[in-house]
Amino acid sequence: MVGRAAVRLSRLVFAWPGQERAVIRISSFSLAPGEQVFLSGPSGSGKSTLLALIGGILRPRSGSVTVNGVCLHSLGGWARDAFRGDEIGFIFQQFNLIPYLSILENVLIPCHFSRKRRLRAKEAAGSPLRAAHRLLERLDLAPDLWNRQVTRLSVGQQQRVAAARALMGGPSLLIADEPTSSLDADRREGFLRLLLRECREAGAGLLFVSHDRSLAEAFPVRLEFTEINEAATG
Amino acid sequence: MRRFFYLLRLSGQSAWNRRGTLALVVFSVALSTALLLGIERVRGQARESFRQSVSGTDLVVGARGSPLQLMLYAIFHLGGATSEISWDSARRIAERSEVAWSIPLALGDSHQGYPVVATTPAFFQRYSYRRGESLRFAQGEPFRDLYDLVVGAEAAKNLGYRPGSVLTLAHGSGAGKLAEHTDKPFAVTGVLRPTGTPVDRSLYISLEAMEAIHLDWQGGAPVPGFQVRADQARKFNLEPKRVTALLLGLKNRGRVFALQRQVNDYPGEALMGVMPGVAMDQLWTMIGAGERVLLLVSLLVTVTGLMGLAAAILAGLGERRRELAILRSAGAGPLDIVLLLACEGLLLMSCGILAGTAALALLIAGLGPVLADRYGIALYLSPPVAREWAILGGILLAGFLAGLIPAFRAYRLSLADGLTVST
Ligand SMILES: Nc1ncnc2c1ncn2[C@@H]1O[C@H](COP(=O)(O)OP(=O)(O)OP(=O)(O)O)[C@@H](O)[C@H]1O
Ligand SMILES: [Mg+2]
């Protein structure tokens, strides 16, 4: 493949501090820009750990993580955090929202930590606030909810707010760590459809981790984590 | 900068969200602040009012000896005066041209443990305390007749004396059974207002009265077989022979050093002149150890309050790990997390300090007049002085440092957790 990969891992090894055994051992892996990838694997195999490595929150023992052509290894701690803020949006399994902030404020969080995302939101919609409105509307969250306390939302609504936040300010990569596992089957479908559509619209890559193989069909690329992670098989 | 304000806002909103728990922390910080500041206030005021037990007096003259002891006699009316000066010398010094006024004082007798001081009516006009406040009568007037007596506020209150009350004096002072001058009762003519000085605990008679009640006494006991009745005493020459101390006010304060030298070199009698300000300061450093204990106790209370602050923030961390992970995922670095928690500590401290200072101000405003009126303790509402600013700053700084403990813990947690906090 020619051109810059969205994510490229090479000879990556990671072990949690104080542990001998490596959780992650990946010799080579890459994700094309804008690609939508479904990653599944058994519990405890290190999927979430890998996502934190890609986000630059954990540092590998050896090997390198390259995101958007930037080698995280070469960045200092501060720059790595800033880079994550600029380029990556995260969605977790649950409790994605800060309880004391309103829905709008939750969506706007990335714009406070990343200048790039603030500027991109401005460019796209005129202002970060308007960008947030637009995203919330597209994710089927009615305006009368926007200033509500997040704890009053259903789990499905909460996950959509989390998706809006991850998409806010156009990051180049979305990382979703089992975002649907606390939703019932109907909502799972709906949420996934929205997420895929928005990522496509925004041109952002999506790395989607889930146990639920029934969701895999919606993705053009499906990977079995144990196949790329040698530590899990060995 | 923009980011800092955002973190500040976040920490404020987060704290507000947990206001139920944190209100207690703010309360304990407020309490510590009020206590520390209040004690400092009272301490400063106590020192000040001690120093100002006497003001306007330029020189105290007494028999040569310990200057501090002379202060105890002359200002606090404490101790049985063992050394005295002759009335002759006292009068001569008082009549010098540079002397504006003089108050002779003679100690020796007591009443129910309160010292009895013999003096002249000049005492009520000239004696001043604090910033030049002079004595005032709550009831009645100065002594006029030989067997008249004026009572200080506290003594009058505790013993229940009013003008017209009749009482007898005890010979000497101190504990134990003292011989009474039962044959020469005194009538109260006046009660002084509270001053917050030793005057409140004293009884005042004229120098002549002091002579009169001791006409038939020699040493510590009545002369056997010789008795002078009260009305007979009036016919004797009652000019005093000796006094304990002489308070002097000068026309020109600049002359005090010269006069002091002359008093110290007084021919014929071993005298000593003491400038009260200096001696009172020395005395305070001797008896002021208690105030330091008070200060220490309030410091400990403050430390406890700050520990409470750190503990409360720490306890809240567990349930906030999720919140911190969300911020981390959105691009916040570990330092942002530290800042967020440090801001929270600082915010709580500021609220506590403000509340404590305000509470103390209200307390002083409310109780100040009562205290001044009842006990002569003058607590004024005034903006913090340099020392108090330093204390406030110190509390804030200490609180900030205490807040760094949870901040550092959050830093470690957010590094160790990665993004997978399972709550
Ligand atoms: N903060 C941590 N400190 C130490 N070890 C950890 C930490 N988080 C996870 N681990 C360990 O790392 C391994 C991989 O965990 P990880 O959460 O990446 O698995 P996973 O594939 O995401 O599992 P699941 O599907 O259940 O989410 C597990 O053995 C786990 O015990
Ligand atoms: Mg996981």
XYZ file of C-alpha atoms and ligand atoms in Angstrom, chain A residues 16 19 23 41-49 178 211, chain B residues 416-417 420, ligand 1:
48
model
C 1.946 -4.000 32.292
C 4.515 -8.094 34.951
C 0.091 -8.746 26.914
C -11.179 -11.291 20.494
C -11.608 -13.035 23.814
C -11.884 -11.139 27.018
C -8.565 -10.330 28.620
C -6.631 -10.784 25.408
C -5.438 -7.169 25.462
C -7.722 -5.331 23.057
C -8.279 -2.359 25.351
C -4.584 -2.315 26.092
C -17.168 -2.146 22.984
C -17.272 -9.388 21.314
C -1.501 3.369 35.717
C -5.117 3.079 34.587
C -9.709 1.052 31.044
N -4.411 -1.092 34.484
C -3.944 -2.348 34.382
N -2.877 -2.711 35.122
C -2.397 -3.964 35.034
N -2.897 -4.906 34.247
C -3.958 -4.616 33.463
C -4.540 -3.302 33.511
N -5.576 -3.290 32.653
C -5.637 -4.533 32.098
N -4.671 -5.319 32.594
C -4.411 -6.709 32.202
O -4.074 -6.742 30.843
C -4.691 -7.833 30.197
C -5.467 -7.333 29.004
O -6.522 -6.516 29.443
P -7.467 -5.742 28.437
O -8.370 -4.892 29.231
O -6.614 -5.090 27.405
O -8.258 -6.930 27.782
P -9.470 -6.862 26.750
O -9.084 -7.660 25.587
O -9.841 -5.457 26.497
O -10.602 -7.583 27.543
P -12.189 -7.285 27.535
O -12.698 -7.819 26.255
O -12.696 -8.024 28.707
O -12.319 -5.809 27.652
C -5.559 -8.523 31.215
O -4.881 -9.674 31.664
C -5.666 -7.544 32.354
O -5.668 -8.208 33.574
